[in-house]
Coordinates of C-alpha atoms in Angstrom, one line a residue:
X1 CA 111.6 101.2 -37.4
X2 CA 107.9 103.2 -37.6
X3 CA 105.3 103.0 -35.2
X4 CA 103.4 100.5 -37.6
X5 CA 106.4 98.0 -37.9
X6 CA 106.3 94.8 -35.1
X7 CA 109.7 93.7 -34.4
X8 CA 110.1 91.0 -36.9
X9 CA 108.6 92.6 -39.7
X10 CA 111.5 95.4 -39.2
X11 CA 114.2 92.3 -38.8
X12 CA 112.9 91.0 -41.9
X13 CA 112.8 94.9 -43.3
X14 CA 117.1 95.1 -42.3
X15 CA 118.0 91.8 -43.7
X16 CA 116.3 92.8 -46.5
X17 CA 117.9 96.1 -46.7
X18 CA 121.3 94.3 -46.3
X19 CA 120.9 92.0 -48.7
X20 CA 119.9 94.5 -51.9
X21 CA 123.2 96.7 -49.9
X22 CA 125.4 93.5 -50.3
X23 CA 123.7 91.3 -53.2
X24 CA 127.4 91.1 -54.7
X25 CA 128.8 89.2 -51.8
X26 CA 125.6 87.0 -51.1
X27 CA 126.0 85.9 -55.2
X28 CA 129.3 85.1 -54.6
X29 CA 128.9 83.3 -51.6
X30 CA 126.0 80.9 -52.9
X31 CA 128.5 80.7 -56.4
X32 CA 131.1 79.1 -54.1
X33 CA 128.5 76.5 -52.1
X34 CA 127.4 75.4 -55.6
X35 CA 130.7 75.4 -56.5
X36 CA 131.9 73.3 -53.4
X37 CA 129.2 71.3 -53.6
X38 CA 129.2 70.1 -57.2
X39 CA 133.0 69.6 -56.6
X40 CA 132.5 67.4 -53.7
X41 CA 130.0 65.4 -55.9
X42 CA 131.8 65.2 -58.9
X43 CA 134.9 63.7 -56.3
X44 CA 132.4 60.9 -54.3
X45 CA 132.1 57.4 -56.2
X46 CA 128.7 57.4 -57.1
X47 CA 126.9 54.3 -55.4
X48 CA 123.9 52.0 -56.3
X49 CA 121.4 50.9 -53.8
X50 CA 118.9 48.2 -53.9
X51 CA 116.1 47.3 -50.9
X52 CA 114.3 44.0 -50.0
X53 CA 112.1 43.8 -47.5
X54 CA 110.8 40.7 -45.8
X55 CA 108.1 40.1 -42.6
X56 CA 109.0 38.0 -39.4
X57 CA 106.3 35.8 -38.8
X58 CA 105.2 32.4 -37.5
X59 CA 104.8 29.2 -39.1
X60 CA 101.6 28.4 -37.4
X61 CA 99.6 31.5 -39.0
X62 CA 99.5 29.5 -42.3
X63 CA 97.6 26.7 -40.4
X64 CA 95.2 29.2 -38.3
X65 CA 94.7 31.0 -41.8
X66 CA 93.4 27.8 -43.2
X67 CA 91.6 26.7 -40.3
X68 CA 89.7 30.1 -40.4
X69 CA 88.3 29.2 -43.8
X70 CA 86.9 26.3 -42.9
X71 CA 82.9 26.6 -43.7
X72 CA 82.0 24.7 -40.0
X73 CA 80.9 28.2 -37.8
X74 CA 82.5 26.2 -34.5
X75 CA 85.9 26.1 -36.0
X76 CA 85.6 29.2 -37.8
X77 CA 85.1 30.7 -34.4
X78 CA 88.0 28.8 -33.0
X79 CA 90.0 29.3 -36.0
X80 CA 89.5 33.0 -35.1
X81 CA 90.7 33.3 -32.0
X82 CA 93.5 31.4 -32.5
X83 CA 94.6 33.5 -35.4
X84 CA 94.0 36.5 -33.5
X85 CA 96.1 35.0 -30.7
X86 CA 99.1 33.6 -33.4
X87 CA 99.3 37.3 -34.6
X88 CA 99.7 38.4 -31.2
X89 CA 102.3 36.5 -30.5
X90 CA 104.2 36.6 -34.1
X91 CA 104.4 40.5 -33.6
X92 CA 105.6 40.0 -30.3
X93 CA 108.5 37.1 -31.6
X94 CA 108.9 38.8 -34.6
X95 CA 110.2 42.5 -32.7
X96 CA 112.0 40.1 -30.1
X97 CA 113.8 38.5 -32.6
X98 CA 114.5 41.7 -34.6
X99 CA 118.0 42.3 -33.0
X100 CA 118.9 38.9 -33.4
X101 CA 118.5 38.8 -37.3
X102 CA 120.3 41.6 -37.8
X103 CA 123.2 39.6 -36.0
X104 CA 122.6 36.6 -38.4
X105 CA 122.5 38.9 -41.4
X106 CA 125.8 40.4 -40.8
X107 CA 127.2 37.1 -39.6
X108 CA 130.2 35.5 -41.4
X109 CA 128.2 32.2 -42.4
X110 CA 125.5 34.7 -44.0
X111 CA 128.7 36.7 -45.6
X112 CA 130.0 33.9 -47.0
X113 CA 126.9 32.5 -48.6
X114 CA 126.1 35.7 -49.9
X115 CA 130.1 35.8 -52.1
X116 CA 129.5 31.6 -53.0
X117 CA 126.0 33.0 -54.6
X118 CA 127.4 36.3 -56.0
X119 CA 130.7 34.0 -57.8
X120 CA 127.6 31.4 -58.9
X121 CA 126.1 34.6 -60.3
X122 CA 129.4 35.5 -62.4
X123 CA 130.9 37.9 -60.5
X124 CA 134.5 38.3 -59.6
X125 CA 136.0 39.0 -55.8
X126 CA 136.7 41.2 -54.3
X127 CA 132.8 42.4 -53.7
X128 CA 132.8 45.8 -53.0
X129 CA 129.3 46.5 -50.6
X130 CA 127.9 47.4 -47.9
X131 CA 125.1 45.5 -46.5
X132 CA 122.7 47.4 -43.6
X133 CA 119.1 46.5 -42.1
X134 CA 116.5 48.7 -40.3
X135 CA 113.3 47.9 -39.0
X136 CA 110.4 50.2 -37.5
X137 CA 108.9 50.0 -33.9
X138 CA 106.1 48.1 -33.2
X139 CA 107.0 46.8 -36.7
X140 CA 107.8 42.8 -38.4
X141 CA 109.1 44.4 -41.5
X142 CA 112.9 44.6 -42.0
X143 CA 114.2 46.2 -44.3
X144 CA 117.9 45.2 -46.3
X145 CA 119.8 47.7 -47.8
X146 CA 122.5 46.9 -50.0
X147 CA 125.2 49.6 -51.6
X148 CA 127.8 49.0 -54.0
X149 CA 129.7 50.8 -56.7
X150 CA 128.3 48.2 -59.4
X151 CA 124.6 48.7 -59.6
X152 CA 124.2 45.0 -61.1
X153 CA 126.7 43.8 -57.5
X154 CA 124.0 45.9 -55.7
X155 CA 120.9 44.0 -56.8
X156 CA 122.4 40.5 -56.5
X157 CA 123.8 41.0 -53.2
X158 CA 120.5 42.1 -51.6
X159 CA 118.8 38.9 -52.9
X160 CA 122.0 36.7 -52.3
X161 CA 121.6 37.8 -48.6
X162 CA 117.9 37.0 -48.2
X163 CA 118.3 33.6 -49.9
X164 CA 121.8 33.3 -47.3
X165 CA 119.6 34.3 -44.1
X166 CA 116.1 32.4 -45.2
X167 CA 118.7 29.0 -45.2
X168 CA 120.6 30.3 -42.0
X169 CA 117.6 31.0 -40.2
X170 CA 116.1 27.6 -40.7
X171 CA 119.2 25.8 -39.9
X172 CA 119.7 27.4 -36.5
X173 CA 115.8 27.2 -36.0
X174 CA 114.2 24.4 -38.0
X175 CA 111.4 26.9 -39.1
X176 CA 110.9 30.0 -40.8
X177 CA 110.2 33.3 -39.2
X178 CA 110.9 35.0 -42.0
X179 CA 109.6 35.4 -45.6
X180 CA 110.2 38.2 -48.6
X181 CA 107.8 40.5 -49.2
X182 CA 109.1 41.5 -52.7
X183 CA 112.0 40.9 -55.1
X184 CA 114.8 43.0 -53.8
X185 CA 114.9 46.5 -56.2
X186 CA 117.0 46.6 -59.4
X187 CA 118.8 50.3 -59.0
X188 CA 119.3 52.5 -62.6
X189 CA 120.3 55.7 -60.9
X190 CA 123.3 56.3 -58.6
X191 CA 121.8 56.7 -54.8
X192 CA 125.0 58.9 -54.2
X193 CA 126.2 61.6 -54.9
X194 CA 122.7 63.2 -55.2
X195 CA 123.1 66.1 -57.5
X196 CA 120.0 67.6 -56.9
X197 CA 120.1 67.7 -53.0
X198 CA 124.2 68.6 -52.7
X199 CA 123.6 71.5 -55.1
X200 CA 120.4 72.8 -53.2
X201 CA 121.9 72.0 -49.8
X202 CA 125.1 74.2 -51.5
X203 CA 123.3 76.8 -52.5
X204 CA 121.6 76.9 -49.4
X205 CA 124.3 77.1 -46.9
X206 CA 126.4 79.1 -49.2
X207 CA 123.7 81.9 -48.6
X208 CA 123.6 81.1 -45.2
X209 CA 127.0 81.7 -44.7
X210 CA 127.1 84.4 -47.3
X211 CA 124.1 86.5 -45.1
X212 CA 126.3 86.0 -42.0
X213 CA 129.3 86.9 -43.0
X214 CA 127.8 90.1 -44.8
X215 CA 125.6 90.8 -41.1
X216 CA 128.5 90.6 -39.1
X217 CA 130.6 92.8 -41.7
X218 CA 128.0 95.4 -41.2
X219 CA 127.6 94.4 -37.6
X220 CA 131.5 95.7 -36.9
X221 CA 130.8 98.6 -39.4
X222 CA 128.7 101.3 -38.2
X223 CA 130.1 103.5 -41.1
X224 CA 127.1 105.7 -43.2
X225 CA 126.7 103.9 -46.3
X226 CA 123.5 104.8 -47.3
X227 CA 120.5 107.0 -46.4
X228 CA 118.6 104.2 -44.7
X229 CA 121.5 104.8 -42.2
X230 CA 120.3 108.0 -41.7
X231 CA 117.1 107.3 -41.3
X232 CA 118.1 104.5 -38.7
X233 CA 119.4 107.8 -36.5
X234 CA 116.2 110.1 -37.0
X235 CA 118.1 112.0 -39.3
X236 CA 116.2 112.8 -42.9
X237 CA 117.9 111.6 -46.2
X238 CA 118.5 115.3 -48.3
X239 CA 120.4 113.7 -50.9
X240 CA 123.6 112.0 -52.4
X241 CA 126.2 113.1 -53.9
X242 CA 128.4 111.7 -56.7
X243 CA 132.0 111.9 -57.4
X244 CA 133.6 114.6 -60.4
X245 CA 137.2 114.4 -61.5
X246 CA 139.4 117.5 -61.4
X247 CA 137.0 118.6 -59.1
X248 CA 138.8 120.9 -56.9
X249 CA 140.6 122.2 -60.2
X250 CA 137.0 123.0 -61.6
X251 CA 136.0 124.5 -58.2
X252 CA 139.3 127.2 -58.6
X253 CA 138.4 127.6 -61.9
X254 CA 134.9 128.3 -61.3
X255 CA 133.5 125.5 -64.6
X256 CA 130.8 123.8 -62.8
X257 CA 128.8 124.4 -66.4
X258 CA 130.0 121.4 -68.4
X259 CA 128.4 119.0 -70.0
X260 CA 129.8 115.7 -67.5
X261 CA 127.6 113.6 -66.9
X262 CA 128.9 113.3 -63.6
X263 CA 128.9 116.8 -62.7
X264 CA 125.4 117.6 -64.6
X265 CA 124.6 114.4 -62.0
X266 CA 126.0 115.7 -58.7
X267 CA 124.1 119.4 -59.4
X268 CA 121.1 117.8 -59.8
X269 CA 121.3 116.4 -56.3
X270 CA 121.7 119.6 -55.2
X271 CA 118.5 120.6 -56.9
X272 CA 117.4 118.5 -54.8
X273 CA 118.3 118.9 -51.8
X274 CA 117.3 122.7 -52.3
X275 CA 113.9 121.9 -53.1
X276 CA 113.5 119.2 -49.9
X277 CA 114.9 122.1 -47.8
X278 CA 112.5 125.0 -49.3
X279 CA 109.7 122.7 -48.5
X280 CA 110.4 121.6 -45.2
X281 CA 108.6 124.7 -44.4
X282 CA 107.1 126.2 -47.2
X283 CA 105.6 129.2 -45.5
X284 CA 109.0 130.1 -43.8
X285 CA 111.6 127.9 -45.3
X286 CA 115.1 128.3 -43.5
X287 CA 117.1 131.0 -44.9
X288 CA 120.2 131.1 -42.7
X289 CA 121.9 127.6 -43.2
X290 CA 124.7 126.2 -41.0
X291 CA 126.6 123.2 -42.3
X292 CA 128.5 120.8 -40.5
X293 CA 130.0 117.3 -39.9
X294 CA 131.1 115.3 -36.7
X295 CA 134.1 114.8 -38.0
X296 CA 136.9 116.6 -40.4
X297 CA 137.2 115.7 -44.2
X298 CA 134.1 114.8 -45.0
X299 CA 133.4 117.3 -48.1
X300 CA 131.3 119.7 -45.7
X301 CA 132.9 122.7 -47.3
X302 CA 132.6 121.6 -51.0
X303 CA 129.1 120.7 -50.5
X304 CA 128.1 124.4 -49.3
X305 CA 129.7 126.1 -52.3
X306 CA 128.0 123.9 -54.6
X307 CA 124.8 124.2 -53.4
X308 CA 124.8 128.1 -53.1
X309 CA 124.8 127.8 -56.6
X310 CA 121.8 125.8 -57.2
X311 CA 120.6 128.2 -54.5
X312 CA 121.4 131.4 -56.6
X313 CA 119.9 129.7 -60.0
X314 CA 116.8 131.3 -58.9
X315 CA 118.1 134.3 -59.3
X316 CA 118.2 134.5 -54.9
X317 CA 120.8 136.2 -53.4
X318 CA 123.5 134.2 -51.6
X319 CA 125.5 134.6 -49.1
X320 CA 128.6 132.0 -48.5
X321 CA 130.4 132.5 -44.8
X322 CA 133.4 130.5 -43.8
X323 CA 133.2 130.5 -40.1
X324 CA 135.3 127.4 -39.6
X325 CA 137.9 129.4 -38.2
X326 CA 140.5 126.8 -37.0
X327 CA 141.0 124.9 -40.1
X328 CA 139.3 127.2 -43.0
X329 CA 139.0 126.0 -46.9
X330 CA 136.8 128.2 -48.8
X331 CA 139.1 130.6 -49.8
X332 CA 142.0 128.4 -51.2
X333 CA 139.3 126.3 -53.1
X334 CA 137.9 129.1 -54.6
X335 CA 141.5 130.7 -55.4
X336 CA 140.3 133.9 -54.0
X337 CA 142.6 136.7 -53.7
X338 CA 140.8 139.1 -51.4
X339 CA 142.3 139.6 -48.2
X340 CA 140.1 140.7 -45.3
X341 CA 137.3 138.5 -44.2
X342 CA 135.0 137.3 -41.7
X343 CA 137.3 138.1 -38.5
X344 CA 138.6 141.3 -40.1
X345 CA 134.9 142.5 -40.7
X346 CA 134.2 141.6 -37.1
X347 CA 137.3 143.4 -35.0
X348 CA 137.3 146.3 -38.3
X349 CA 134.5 147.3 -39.2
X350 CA 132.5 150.3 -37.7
X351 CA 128.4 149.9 -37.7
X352 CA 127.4 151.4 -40.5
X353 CA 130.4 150.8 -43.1
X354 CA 130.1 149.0 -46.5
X355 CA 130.5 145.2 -46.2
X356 CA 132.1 145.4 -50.0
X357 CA 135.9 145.2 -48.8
X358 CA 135.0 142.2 -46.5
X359 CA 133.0 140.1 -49.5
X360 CA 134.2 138.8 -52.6
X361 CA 131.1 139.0 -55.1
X362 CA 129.7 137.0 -57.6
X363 CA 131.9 133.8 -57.1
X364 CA 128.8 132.4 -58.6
X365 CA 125.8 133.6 -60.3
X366 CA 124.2 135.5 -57.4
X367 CA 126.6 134.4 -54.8
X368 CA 129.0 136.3 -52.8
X369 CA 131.2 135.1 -50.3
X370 CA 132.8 136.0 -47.2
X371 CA 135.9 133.6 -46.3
X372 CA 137.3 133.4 -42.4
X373 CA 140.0 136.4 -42.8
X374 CA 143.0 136.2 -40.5
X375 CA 143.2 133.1 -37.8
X376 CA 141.9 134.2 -33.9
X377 CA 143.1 132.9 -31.2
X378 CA 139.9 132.2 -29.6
X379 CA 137.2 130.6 -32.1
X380 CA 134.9 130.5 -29.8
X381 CA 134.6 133.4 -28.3
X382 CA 134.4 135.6 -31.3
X383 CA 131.3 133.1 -33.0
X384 CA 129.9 133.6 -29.3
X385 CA 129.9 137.5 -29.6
X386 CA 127.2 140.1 -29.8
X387 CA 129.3 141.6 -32.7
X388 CA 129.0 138.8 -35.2
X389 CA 124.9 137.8 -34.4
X390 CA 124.7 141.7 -35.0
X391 CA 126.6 141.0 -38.4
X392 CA 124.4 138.1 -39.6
X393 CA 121.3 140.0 -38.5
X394 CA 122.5 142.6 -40.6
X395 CA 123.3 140.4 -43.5
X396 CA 119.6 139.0 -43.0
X397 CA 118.7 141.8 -44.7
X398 CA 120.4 141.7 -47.2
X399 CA 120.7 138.1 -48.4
X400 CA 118.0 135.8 -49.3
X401 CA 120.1 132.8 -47.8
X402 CA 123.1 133.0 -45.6
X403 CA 125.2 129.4 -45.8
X404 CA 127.4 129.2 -43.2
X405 CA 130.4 126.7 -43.2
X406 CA 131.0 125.3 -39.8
X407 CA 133.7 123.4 -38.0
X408 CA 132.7 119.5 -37.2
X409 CA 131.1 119.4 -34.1
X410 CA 132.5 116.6 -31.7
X411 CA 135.0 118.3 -29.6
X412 CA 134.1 122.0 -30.0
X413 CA 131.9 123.9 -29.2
X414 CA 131.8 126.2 -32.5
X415 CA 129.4 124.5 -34.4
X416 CA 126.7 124.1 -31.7
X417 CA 126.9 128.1 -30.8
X418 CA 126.4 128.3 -34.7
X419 CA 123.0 125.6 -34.6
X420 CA 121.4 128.5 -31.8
X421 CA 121.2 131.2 -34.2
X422 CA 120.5 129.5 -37.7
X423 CA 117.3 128.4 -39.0
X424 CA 118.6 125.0 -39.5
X425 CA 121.7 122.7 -39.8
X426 CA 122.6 119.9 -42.5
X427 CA 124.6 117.2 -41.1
X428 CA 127.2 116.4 -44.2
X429 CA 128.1 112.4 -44.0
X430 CA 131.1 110.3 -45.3
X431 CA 130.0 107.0 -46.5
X432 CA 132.2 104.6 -45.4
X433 CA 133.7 107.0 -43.1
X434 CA 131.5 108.6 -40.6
X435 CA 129.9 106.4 -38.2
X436 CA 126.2 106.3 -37.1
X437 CA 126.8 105.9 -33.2
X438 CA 129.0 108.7 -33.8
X439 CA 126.4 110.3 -35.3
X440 CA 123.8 109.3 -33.0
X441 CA 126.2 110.9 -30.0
X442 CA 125.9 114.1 -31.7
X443 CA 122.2 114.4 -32.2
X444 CA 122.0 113.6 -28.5
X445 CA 124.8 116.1 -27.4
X446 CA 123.3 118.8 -29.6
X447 CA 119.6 118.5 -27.1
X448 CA 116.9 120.5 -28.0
X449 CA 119.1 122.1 -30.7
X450 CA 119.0 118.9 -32.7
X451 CA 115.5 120.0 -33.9
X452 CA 117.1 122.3 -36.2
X453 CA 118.4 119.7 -37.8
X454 CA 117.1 119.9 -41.6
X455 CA 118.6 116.2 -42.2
X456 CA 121.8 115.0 -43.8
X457 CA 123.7 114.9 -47.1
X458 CA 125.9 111.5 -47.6
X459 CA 129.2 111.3 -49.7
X460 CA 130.9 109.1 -50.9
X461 CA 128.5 106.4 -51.7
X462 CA 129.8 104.0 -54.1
X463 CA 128.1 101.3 -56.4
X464 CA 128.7 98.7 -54.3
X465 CA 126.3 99.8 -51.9
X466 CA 123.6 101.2 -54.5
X467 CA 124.0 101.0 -58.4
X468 CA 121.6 104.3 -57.9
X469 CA 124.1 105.7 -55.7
X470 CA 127.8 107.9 -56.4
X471 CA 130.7 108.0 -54.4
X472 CA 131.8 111.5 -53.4
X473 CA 134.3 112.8 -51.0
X474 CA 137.4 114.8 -49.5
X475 CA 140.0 114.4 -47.1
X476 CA 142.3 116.9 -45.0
X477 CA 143.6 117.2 -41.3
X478 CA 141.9 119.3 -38.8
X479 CA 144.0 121.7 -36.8
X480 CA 145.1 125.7 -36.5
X481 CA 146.2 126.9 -39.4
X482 CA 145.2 128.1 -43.2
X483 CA 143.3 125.1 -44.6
X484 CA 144.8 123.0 -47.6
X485 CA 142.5 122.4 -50.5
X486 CA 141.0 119.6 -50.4
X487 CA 141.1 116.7 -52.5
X488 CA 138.8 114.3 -54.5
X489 CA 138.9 110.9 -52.7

């Protein structure tokens, strides 16, 4: 979130976010609700409706109404009062006797009336509807509401039942409270299912559903799936980086020059990355380069080789130096068949002596490496030494950039006495794999060496995440030992 974001702007930002990340599933899950929905439609028997509506009343209005037009101004006067008085008191009877017509309505008498009219009318038992009244407070209106499978049943039902309870009603009362307002309404569409509303209300809750299911997936996963999760942890995006068959085998063989579209693809974000990092600081961009991970397998070692050749297109001169010396890598993916290294040219060489035995040149254009040499027993302690900062001062001069290839940093201490004498660290990211409050832990445990951070470098970012995003990526244990070569995931 920046400064300039409130809260809810940056809620609204992250949903958002998710939903572009995680369109796929949200489509799918508003598919299915209209899905459900129309199935559940097409299965309910669609259902008719008509509506009559009639006013409670009382009998003596009609005589007060008359009287009220009388031309004589004394019982006009009179006349008026006592209409105003009869109204009073036919709201008041008519919402008192409210409960007790819907009683009479739904009575058996009314019932039966209702199917002698309906079989007068020509139609044959059994009568399949439902009959319901409602009325409004402070209201004489009632309202019938008549459903049925058979539209035509619908209609002469609703008008059966207001002839049934006019007759009933003056029976048990001698008088009518009650008279229709209109003729009872002749349906022509179904009233259920409604199409229109279940598919909307599908669609609706299907993406409801859809966004809550997708939050809570990414919720539970914390993984690195794109570089708006870097930028979540303060850490800048450098670039992305997609996947090449045969990769290791072109990596031994040295053909990084072909014409895949993939690999042209995955050099290019290298180019970019190069340039991000040459401008961070363009007066005094970082030459000496450490890169890491916070955790093994994460294609740390195969992103430093490949972007010391981008680095030494510009004719710069590059230095490569495996100092992950527990579980090591350059060497076997480069097939290299030099045998002393970076240990040897530590405990070996005298001040003074050519570094030519110790480095294998021109792996690429402009790039020499130095892989880790024979296995110490104490890591630490040798990339803590005077001996070896004397050695990369030394190759300071002689190097325009120094990458350095660096053991993952939670739960050593190797990579973070590497970060105090470089000029800045990349953070190399699994997608899918390495987790942001992992991630977050590190920058924290690194303290005011987590300046030096230059950002981070995500693999393994597949199309579902980003159709402008490649999946790239390696896998291999983490132990003592010579290092397997890695392989494409």
């Amino acid at each position: 979130m920046t400064l300039s974001e409130t809260p809810w702007v940056s809620q609204l930002n992250f949903a958002w976010r998710l939903s572009r990340r995680h369109w796929r599933y949200l489509l799918l899950f508003i598919l299915a609700g209209i899905a459900i929905s129309a199935l559940v439609c097409a299965l309910i028997t669609p259902r008719y409706r008509s509506m009559l509506s009639f006013f409670t009343w009382n009998q003596s209005l009609g005589k007060a109404v008359a009287e009220a037009q009388d031309d004589n101004p004394e019982n006009q006067a009179k006349a008026v009062m006592l209409y105003n008085n009869i109204i009073a008191q036919s709201m008041n009877i008519g919402q008192r006797l409210i409960g007790d017509y819907r009683k009479i309505i739904n009575s058996d008498k009314v019932k039966k009336m209702i199917q002698a009219d309906l079989a007068a009318r020509g139609f044959r038992p059994p009568y399949h509807y439902d009959l319901k009244t409602q009325a409004d407070r402070q209201s004489c209106i009632m309202t019938l509401e008549v459903t049925s499978p058979d539209r035509e049943l619908a209609y002469a039902a609703a008008e059966a039942a207001m002839v049934a309870f006019t007759a009933v009603q003056k029976d048990l009362m001698s008088v009518y409270f009650a008279e229709k307002i209109d003729d009872a309404t002749r349906p022509l569409t179904p009233y259920t299912p409604r199409w229109p509303l279940g598919l909307g209300l599908g669609a609706f809750f299907g993406a409801l559903i859809g966004f809550g299911v997708i939050w809570l997936k990414e919720y539970l996963d914390m993984t690195i799936k794109a570089p708006d999760d870097l930028q979540e942890i303060e850490l800048l995006p450098l670039g992305i980086i997609p996947t090449v068959d045969n990769l290791a085998v072109r990596l031994a063989e040295r053909d990084l020059d072909g014409s895949s579209r993939l690999l042209t693809a995955m050099l290019d974000n290298y180019r970019i990355i190069k340039t991000t990092i040459c401008y961070l600081n363009a007066d005094h961009p970082p030459r000496l380069i450490q890169i890491t991970s916070d955790i093994p397998g994460v294609g740390k070692s195969t992103s430093i080789l490949l972007l010391a050749k981008v680095l030494g297109e510009d004719n710069q001169r590059v230095l490569v130096v495996d100092c992950d010396l527990r579980k090591p890598s350059l060497k076997n993916k480069l097939n290299l068949n030099c045998k002393n290294g970076l240990v040897d040219c530590i405990f070996n060489r005298k001040p003074g002596d050519d570094l030519a035995e110790f480095v294998e040149k021109d792996v690429f254009p402009h790039v020499d490496i130095i892989h880790h040499g024979v296995i110490p027993p104490a890591p630490t302690q040798l990339l803590n030494s005077e001996r070896f900062a004397a050695l990369l001062a030394e190759l300071k001069q002689q190097y325009d950039y120094i990458l350095l290839d660096s053991p993952p940093i939670q739960g050593m201490a190797d990579a973070m006495i590497l970060a105090n004498l470089v000029d800045g660290v990349i953070i190399a990211a699994q997608a899918g794999r390495t987790r942001r409050d992992h991630l977050s832990r590190v920058m924290v445990q690194m303290g005011v060496l987590k300046n030096k951070f230059l950002g981070g470098v995500i693999t393994n970012v597949s199309d579902k995440f980003n159709k402008y995003y490649y999946s790239y990526g390696y896998g291999y244990g983490y132990g003592y030992g010579s290092g397997e070569e890695e392989e494409n995931a």
